[in-house]
mmCIF file of C-alpha atoms and ligand atoms in Angstrom:
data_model
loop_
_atom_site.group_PDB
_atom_site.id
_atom_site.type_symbol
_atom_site.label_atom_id
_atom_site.label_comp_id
_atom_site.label_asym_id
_atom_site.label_seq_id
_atom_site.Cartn_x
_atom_site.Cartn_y
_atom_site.Cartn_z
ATOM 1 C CA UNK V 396 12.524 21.676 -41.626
ATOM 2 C CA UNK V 397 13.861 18.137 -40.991
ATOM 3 C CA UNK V 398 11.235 15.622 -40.408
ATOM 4 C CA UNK V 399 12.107 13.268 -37.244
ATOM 5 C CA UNK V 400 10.983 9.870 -36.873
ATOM 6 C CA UNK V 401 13.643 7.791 -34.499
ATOM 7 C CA UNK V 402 13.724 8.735 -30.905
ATOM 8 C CA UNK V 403 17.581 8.135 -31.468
ATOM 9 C CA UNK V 404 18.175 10.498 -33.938
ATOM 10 C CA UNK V 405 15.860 12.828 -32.199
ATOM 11 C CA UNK V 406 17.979 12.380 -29.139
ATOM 12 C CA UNK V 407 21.380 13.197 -30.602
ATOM 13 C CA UNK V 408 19.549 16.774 -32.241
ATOM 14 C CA UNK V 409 18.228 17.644 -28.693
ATOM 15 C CA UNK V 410 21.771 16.128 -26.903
ATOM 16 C CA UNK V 411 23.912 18.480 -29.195
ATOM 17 C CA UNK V 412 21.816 21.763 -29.037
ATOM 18 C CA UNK V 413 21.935 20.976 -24.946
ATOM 19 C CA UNK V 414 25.803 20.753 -25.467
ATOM 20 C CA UNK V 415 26.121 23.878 -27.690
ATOM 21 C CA UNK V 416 24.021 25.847 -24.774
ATOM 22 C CA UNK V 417 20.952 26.640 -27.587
ATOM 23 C CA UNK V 418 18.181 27.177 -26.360
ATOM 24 C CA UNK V 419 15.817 24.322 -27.687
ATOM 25 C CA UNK V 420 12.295 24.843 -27.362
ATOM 26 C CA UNK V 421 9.439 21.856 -27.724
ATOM 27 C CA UNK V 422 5.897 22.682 -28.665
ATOM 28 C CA UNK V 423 4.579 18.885 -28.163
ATOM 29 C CA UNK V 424 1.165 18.475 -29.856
ATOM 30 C CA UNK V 425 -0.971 15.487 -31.057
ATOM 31 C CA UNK V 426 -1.341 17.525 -34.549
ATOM 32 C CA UNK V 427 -4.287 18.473 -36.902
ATOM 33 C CA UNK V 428 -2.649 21.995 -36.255
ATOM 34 C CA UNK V 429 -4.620 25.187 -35.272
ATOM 35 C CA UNK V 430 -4.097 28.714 -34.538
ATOM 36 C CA UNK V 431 -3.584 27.820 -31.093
ATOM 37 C CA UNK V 432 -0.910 25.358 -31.509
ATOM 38 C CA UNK V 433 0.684 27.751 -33.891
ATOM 39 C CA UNK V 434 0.674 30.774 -31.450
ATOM 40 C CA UNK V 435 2.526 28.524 -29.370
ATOM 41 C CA UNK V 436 4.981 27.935 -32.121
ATOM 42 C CA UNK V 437 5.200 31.766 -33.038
ATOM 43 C CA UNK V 438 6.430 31.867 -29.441
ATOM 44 C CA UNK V 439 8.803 29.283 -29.109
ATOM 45 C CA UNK V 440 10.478 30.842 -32.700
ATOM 46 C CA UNK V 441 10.891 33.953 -30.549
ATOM 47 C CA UNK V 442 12.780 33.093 -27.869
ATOM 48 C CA UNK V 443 14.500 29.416 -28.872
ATOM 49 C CA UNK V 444 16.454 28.045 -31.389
ATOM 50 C CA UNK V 445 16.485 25.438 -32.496
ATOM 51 C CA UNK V 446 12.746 24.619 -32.499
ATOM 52 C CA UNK V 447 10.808 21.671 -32.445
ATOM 53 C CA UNK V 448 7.408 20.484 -32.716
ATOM 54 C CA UNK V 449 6.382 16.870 -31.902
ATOM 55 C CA UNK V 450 3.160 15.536 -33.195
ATOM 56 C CA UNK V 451 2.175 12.468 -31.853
ATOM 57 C CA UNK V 452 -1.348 10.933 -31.006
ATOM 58 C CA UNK V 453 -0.530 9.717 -27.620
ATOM 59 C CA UNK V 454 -2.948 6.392 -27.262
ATOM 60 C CA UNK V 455 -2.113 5.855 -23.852
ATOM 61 C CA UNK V 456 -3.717 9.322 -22.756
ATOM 62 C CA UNK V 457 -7.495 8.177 -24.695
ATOM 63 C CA UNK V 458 -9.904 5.913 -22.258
ATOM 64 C CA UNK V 459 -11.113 2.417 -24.125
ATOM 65 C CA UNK V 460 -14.384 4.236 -25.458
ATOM 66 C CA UNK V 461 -13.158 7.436 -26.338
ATOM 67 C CA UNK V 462 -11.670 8.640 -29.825
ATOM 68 C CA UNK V 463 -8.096 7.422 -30.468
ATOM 69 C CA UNK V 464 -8.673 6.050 -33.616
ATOM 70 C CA UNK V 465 -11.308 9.046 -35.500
ATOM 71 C CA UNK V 466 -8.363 11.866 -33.670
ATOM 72 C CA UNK V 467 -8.099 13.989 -36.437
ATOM 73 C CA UNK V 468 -4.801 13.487 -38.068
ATOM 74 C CA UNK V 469 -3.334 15.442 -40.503
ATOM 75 C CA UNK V 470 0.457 15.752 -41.182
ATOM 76 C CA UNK V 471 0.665 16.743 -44.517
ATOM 77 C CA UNK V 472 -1.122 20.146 -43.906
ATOM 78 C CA UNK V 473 0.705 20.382 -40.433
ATOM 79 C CA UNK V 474 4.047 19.832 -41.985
ATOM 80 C CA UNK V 475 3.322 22.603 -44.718
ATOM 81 C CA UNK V 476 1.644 24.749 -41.437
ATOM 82 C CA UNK V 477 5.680 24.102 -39.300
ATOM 83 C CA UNK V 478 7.471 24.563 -42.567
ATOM 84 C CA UNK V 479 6.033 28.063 -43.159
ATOM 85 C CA UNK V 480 6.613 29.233 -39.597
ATOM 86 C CA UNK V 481 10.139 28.148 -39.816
ATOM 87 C CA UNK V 482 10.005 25.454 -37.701
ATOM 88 C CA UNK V 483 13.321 23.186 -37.466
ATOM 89 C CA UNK V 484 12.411 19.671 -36.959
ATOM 90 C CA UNK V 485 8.932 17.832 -36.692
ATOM 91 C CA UNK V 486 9.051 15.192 -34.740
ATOM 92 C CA UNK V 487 6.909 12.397 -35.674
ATOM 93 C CA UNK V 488 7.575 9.015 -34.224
ATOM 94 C CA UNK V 489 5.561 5.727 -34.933
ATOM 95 C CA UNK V 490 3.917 4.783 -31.310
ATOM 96 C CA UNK V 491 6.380 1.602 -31.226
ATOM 97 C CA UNK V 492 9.044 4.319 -31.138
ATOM 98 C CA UNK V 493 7.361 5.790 -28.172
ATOM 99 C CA UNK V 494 6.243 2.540 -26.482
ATOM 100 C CA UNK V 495 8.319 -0.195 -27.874
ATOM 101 C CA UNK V 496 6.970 -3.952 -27.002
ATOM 102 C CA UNK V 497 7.395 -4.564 -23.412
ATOM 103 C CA UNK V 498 7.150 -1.072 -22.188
ATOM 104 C CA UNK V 499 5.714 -0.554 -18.210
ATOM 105 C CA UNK V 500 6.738 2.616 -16.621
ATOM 106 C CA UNK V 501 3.727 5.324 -16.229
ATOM 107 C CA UNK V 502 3.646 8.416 -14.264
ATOM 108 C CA UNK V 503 1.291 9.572 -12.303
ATOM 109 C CA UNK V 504 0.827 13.024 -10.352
ATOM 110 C CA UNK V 505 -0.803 12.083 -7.488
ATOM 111 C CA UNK V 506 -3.160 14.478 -6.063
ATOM 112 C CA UNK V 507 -3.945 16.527 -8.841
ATOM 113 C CA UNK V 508 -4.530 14.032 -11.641
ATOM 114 C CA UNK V 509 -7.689 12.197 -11.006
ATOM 115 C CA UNK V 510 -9.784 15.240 -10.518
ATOM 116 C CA UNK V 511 -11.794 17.400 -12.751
ATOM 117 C CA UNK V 512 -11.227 15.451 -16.359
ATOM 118 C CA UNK V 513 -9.084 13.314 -14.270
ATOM 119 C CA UNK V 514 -12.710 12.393 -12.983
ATOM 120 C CA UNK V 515 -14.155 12.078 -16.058
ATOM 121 C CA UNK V 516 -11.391 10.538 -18.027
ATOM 122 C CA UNK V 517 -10.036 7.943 -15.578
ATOM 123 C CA UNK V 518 -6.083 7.243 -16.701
ATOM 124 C CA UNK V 519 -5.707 10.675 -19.040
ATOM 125 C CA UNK V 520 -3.229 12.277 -16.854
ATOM 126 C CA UNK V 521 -1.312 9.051 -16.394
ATOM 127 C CA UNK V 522 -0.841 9.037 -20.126
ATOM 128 C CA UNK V 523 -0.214 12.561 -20.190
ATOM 129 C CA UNK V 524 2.401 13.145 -17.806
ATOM 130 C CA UNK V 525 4.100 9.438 -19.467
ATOM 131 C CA UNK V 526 4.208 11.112 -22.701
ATOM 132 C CA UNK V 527 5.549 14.323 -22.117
ATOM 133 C CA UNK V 528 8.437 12.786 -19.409
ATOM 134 C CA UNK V 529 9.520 10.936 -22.914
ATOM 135 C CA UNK V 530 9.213 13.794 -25.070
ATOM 136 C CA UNK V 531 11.015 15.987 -22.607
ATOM 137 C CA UNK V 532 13.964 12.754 -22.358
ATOM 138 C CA UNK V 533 14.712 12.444 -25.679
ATOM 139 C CA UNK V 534 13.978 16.156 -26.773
ATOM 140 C CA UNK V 535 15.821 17.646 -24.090
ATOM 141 C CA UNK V 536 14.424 21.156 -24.164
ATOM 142 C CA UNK V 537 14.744 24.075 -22.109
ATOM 143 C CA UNK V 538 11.713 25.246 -23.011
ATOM 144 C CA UNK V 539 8.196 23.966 -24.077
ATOM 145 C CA UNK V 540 5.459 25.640 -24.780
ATOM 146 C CA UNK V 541 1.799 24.936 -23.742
ATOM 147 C CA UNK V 542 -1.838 26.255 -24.266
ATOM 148 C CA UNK V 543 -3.835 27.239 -21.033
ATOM 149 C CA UNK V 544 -6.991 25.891 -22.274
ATOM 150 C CA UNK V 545 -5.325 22.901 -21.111
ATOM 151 C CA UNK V 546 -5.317 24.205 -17.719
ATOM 152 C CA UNK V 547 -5.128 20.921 -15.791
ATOM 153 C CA UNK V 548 -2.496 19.152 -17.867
ATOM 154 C CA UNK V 549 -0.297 22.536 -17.608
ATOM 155 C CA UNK V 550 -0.972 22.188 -13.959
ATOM 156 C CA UNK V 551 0.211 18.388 -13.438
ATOM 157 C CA UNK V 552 2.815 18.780 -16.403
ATOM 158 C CA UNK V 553 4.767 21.888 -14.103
ATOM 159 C CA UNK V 554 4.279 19.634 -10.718
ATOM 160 C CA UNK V 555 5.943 16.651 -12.421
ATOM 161 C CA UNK V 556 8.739 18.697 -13.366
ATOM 162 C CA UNK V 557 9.195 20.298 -10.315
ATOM 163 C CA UNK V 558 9.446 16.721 -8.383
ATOM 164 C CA UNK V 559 11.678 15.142 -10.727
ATOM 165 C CA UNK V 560 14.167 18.085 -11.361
ATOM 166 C CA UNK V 561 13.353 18.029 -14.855
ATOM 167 C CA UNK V 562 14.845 21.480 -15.510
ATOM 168 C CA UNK V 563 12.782 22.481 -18.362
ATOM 169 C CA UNK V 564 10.508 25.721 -18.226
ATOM 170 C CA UNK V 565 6.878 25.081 -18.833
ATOM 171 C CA UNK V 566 5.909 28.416 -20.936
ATOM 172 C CA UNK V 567 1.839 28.703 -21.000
ATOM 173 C CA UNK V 568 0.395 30.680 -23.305
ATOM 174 C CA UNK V 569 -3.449 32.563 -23.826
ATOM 175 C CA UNK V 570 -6.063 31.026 -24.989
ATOM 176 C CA UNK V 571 -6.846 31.127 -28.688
ATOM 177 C CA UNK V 572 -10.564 31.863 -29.838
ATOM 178 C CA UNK V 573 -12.670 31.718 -32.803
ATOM 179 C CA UNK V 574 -13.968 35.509 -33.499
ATOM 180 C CA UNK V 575 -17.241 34.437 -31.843
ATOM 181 C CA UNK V 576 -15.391 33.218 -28.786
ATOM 182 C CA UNK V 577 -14.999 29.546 -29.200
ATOM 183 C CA UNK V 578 -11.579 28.508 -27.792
ATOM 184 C CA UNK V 579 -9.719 26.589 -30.825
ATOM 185 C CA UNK V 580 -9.573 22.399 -30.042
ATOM 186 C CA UNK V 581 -8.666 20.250 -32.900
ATOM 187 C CA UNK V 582 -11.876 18.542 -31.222
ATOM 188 C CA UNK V 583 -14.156 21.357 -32.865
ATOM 189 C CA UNK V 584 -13.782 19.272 -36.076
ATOM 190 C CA UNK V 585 -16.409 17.331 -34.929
ATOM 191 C CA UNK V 586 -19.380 19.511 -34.305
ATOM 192 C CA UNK V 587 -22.200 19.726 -36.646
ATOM 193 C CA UNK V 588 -23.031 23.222 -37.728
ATOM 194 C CA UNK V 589 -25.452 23.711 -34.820
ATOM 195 C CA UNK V 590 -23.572 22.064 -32.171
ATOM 196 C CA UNK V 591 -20.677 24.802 -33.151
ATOM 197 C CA UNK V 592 -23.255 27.631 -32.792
ATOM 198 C CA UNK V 593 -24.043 26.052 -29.290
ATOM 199 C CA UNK V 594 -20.892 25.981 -28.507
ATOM 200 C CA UNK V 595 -19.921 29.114 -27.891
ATOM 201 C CA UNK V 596 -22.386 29.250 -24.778
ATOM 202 C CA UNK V 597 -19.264 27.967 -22.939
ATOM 203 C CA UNK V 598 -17.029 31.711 -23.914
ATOM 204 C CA UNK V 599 -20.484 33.033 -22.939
ATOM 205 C CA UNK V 600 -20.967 31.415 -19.542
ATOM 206 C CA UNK V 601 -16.961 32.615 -18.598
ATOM 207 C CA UNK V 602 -17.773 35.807 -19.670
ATOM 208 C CA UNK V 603 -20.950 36.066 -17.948
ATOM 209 C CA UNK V 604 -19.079 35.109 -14.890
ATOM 210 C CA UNK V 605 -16.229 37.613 -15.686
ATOM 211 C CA UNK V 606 -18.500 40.231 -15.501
ATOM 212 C CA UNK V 607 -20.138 39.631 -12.268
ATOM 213 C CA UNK V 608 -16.875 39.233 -10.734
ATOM 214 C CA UNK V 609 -15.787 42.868 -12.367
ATOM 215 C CA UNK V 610 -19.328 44.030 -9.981
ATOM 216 C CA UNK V 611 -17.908 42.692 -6.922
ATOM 217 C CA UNK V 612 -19.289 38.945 -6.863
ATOM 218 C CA UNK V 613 -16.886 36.704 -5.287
ATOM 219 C CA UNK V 614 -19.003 34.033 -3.996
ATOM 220 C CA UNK V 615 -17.841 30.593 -5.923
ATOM 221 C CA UNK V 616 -21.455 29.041 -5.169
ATOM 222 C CA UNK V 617 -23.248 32.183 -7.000
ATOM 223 C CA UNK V 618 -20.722 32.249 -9.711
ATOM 224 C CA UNK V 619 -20.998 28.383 -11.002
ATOM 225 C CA UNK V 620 -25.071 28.801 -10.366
ATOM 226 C CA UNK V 621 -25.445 31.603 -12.975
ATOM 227 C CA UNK V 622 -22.673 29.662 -15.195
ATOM 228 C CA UNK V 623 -24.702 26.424 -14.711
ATOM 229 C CA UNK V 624 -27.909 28.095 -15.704
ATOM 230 C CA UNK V 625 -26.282 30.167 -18.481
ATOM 231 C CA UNK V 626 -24.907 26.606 -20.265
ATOM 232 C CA UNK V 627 -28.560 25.088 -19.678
ATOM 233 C CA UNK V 628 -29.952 28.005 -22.227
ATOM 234 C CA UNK V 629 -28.267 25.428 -24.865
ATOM 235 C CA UNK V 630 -30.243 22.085 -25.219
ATOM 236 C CA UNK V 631 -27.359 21.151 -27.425
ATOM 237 C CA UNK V 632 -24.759 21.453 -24.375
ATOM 238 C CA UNK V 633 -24.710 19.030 -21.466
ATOM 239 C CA UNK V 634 -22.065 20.226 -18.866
ATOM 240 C CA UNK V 635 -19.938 18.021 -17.138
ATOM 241 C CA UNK V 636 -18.661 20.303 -14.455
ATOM 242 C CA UNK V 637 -18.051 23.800 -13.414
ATOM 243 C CA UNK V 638 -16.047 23.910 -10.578
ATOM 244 C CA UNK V 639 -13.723 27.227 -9.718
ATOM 245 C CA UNK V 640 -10.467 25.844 -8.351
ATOM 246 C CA UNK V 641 -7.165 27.127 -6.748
ATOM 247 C CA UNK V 642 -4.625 27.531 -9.588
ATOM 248 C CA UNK V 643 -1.865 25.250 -7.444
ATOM 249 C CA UNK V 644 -4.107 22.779 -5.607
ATOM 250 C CA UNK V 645 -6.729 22.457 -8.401
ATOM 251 C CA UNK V 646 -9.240 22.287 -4.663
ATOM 252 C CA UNK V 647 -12.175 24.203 -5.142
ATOM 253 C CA UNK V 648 -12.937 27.374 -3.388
ATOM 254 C CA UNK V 649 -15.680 28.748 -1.466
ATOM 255 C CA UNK V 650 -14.546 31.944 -2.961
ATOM 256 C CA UNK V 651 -12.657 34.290 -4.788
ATOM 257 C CA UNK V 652 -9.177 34.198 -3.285
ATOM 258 C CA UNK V 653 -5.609 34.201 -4.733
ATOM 259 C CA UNK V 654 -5.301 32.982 -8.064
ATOM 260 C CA UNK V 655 -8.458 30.724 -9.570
ATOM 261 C CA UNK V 656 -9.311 28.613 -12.440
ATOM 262 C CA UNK V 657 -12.987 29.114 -13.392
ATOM 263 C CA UNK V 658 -12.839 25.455 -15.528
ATOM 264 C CA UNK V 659 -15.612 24.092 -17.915
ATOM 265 C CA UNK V 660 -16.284 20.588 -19.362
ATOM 266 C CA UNK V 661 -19.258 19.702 -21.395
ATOM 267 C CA UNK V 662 -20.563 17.428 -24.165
ATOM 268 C CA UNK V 663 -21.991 18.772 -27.234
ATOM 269 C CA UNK V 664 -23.006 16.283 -29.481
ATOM 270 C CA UNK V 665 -20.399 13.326 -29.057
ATOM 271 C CA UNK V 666 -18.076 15.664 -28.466
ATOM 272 C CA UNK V 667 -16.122 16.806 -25.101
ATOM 273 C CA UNK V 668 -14.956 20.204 -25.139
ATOM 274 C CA UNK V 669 -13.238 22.190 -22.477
ATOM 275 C CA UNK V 670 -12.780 25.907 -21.276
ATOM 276 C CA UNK V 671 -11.557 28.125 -18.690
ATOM 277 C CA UNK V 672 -10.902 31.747 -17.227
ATOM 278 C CA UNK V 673 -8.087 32.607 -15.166
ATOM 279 C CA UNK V 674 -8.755 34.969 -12.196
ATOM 280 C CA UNK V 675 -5.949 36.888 -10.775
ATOM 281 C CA UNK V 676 -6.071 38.740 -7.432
ATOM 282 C CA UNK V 677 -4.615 42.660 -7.936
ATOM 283 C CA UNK V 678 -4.401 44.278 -4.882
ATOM 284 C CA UNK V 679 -8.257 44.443 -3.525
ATOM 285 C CA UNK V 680 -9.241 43.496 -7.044
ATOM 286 C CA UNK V 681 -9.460 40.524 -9.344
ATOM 287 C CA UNK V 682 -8.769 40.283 -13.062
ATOM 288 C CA UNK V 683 -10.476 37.789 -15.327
ATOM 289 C CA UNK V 684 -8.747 36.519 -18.069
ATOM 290 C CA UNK V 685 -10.736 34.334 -20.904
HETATM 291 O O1 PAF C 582 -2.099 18.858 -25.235
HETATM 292 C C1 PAF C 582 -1.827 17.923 -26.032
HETATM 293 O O2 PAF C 582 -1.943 18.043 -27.266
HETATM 294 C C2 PAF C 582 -1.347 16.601 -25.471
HETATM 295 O O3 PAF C 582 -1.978 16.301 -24.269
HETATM 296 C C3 PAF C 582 0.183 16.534 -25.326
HETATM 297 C C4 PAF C 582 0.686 17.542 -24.319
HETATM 298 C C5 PAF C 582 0.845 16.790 -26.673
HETATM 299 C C6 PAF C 582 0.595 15.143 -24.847
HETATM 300 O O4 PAF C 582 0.201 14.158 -25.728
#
C-alpha cells in the first residue's frame, strides 16, 4: 500500500487509472477505522481496482463547540487495518493540502442539508458535501463506497452528484453492529461503560418499531411515540429527534409509504450518536431493514 499525502500526486494515481479505464474505487473516511469502514473496504476490493481509502478529519464539517480536536485519530493502526485488506493507496493529506490559505468555495445542497442533523449541526453538510466534491476531484473514482448509518450525508452526497454530473456511483452499504446491536461509530470511543450499555436502547427502539410495522402499524405518529417512549426507559439517553422521513425528500411522513428512513439522534453522555432503519415497500408489504 502506498501512503498518499499531496493532492498532486494523488491526482496523477486517480488521472491514470481513469485513463487506463480501471475501475477506481474511494472509501473516504475520517479514520480511527472500524468494522464498518472496513466492510466498506471489503467491498470496494471486490468490485474495483485500484483501491483507495482517504482518511482525513474534515474540520470544516465540526461546529465551533463540537469535537474536532479529541476526533479519535489513529493512523498507525488504520494503516496496518488498509494494509492487511490489501488496500492500494491511503490517502492522507495535511488539511493545508485540502484547504490551502485563501480557500472560499463551499457547497451546499439546498433543501436537504439543514434538516435533521443539518438542524442540529448548523454548517455539517456544507462541510460535508465540500469535502467529498474534493476528494471525488482529485481521486477521480468511479466508485465510492459509503455506510447507511450515515443516511443523510449518503442522501445529500448522491443529490450533489446528480446536479453536478459528477459521474461517480455512490455504493451504500448495511449497517454494521456490535453483537448487542450497537451500530459501529468511531464516536462509541467515547462512552463510559454504562453509557455503552445504554446505548443500545437506540437498536432497541428501531427494532421495537420494526416489529410493529411487521403487525401492520403504519401510522408515523404511533411509530415515533412508542420509539420516543422506548429511548426514555434510558436516563442515560437524551434523544434529539425521531422523525420517519421519505428516503428522497428527507420530508417526514404521516405514514408508511414508499421507501422511509426511520432516523435517530441522541446524546448519551457528551456524546452524539446516530441510527436508522430503512423501510422498503414490497408489494402490500413493508420490509424493515436495521
Ligand atoms: O462519513 C465520514 O466519515 C465523513 O463525513 C466523510 C464522508 C469521510 C467526509 O469527511
Amino acid at each position: 500500500m502506498e501512503l498518499v499525502h499531496t493532492v498532486s500526486w494523488m491526482k496523477q494515481i486517480g488521472g491514470k487509472a481513469l485513463r487506463e479505464d480501471r475501475v477506481l474505487g474511494l472509501v473516504p473516511t475520517m479514520g480511527a477505522l472500524h468494522e464498518g469502514h472496513l466492510s466498506l473496504v471489503r467491498e470496494a476490493k471486490r468490485c474495483c481496482s485500484p483501491v483507495v481509502v482517504s482518511i482525513f478529519v474534515n474540520p470544516k464539517q465540526f461546529g465551533p463547540s463540537e469535537d474536532f480536536s479529541k476526533y479519535p485519530r489513529a493512523l498507525g493502526a488504520d494503516r496496518v487495518a488498509l494494509e492487511q485488506l490489501g488496500v492500494d493507496y491511503l490517502f492522507a493529506p495535511p488539511a493545508e493540502e485540502i484547504y490551502p490559505q485563501g480557500f472560499r468555495t463551499s457547497v451546499f445542497v439546498d433543501g436537504l442539508s439543514d434538516v435533521l442533523e443539518g438542524r442540529s449541526r448548523p454548517g455539517h453538510f456544507r462541510g460535508v458535501a465540500t469535502v467529498v466534491l474534493k476528494l471525488f476531484e482529485i481521486v477521480q473514482p468511479r466508485r465510492a463506497f459509503f455506510g447507511r448509518k450515515d443516511a443523510q450525508q449518503v442522501r445529500i452526497i448522491k443529490q450533489m452528484v446528480a446536479d453536478l454530473d459528477l459521474g461517480t456511483d455512490i455504493v451504500v452499504r448495511p449497517i454494521v453492529r456490535e453483537p448487542d446491536g450497537l451500530a459501529l461509530s468511531s464516536r462509541n470511543a467515547y462512552l463510559k461503560p454504562e453509557g455503552r450499555r445504554a446505548a443500545t436502547v437506540l437498536h432497541r427502539a428501531l427494532a421495537a418499531a420494526s416489529r410493529e410495522i411487521a403487525s401492520g402499524e403504519l401510522k408515523a405518529g404511533h411509530l415515533l411515540s412508542m420509539i420516543q417512549r422506548t429511548i426514555a426507559t434510558e436516563p442515560l439517553v437524551a434523544l434529539d429527534y425521531a422523525e420517519i422521513v421519505d428516503v428522497d425528500t428527507l420530508e417526514p411522513v404521516m405514514a408508511l409509504r414508499k421507501n422511509c428512513y426511520v432516523l435517530l439522534a441522541a446524546r448519551v453522555g457528551g456524546t452524539r450518536l446516530i441510527d436508522n432503519a430503512l423501510v422498503e415497500q414490497t408489494g402490500d408489504a413493508f420490509r424493515v431493514t436495521i
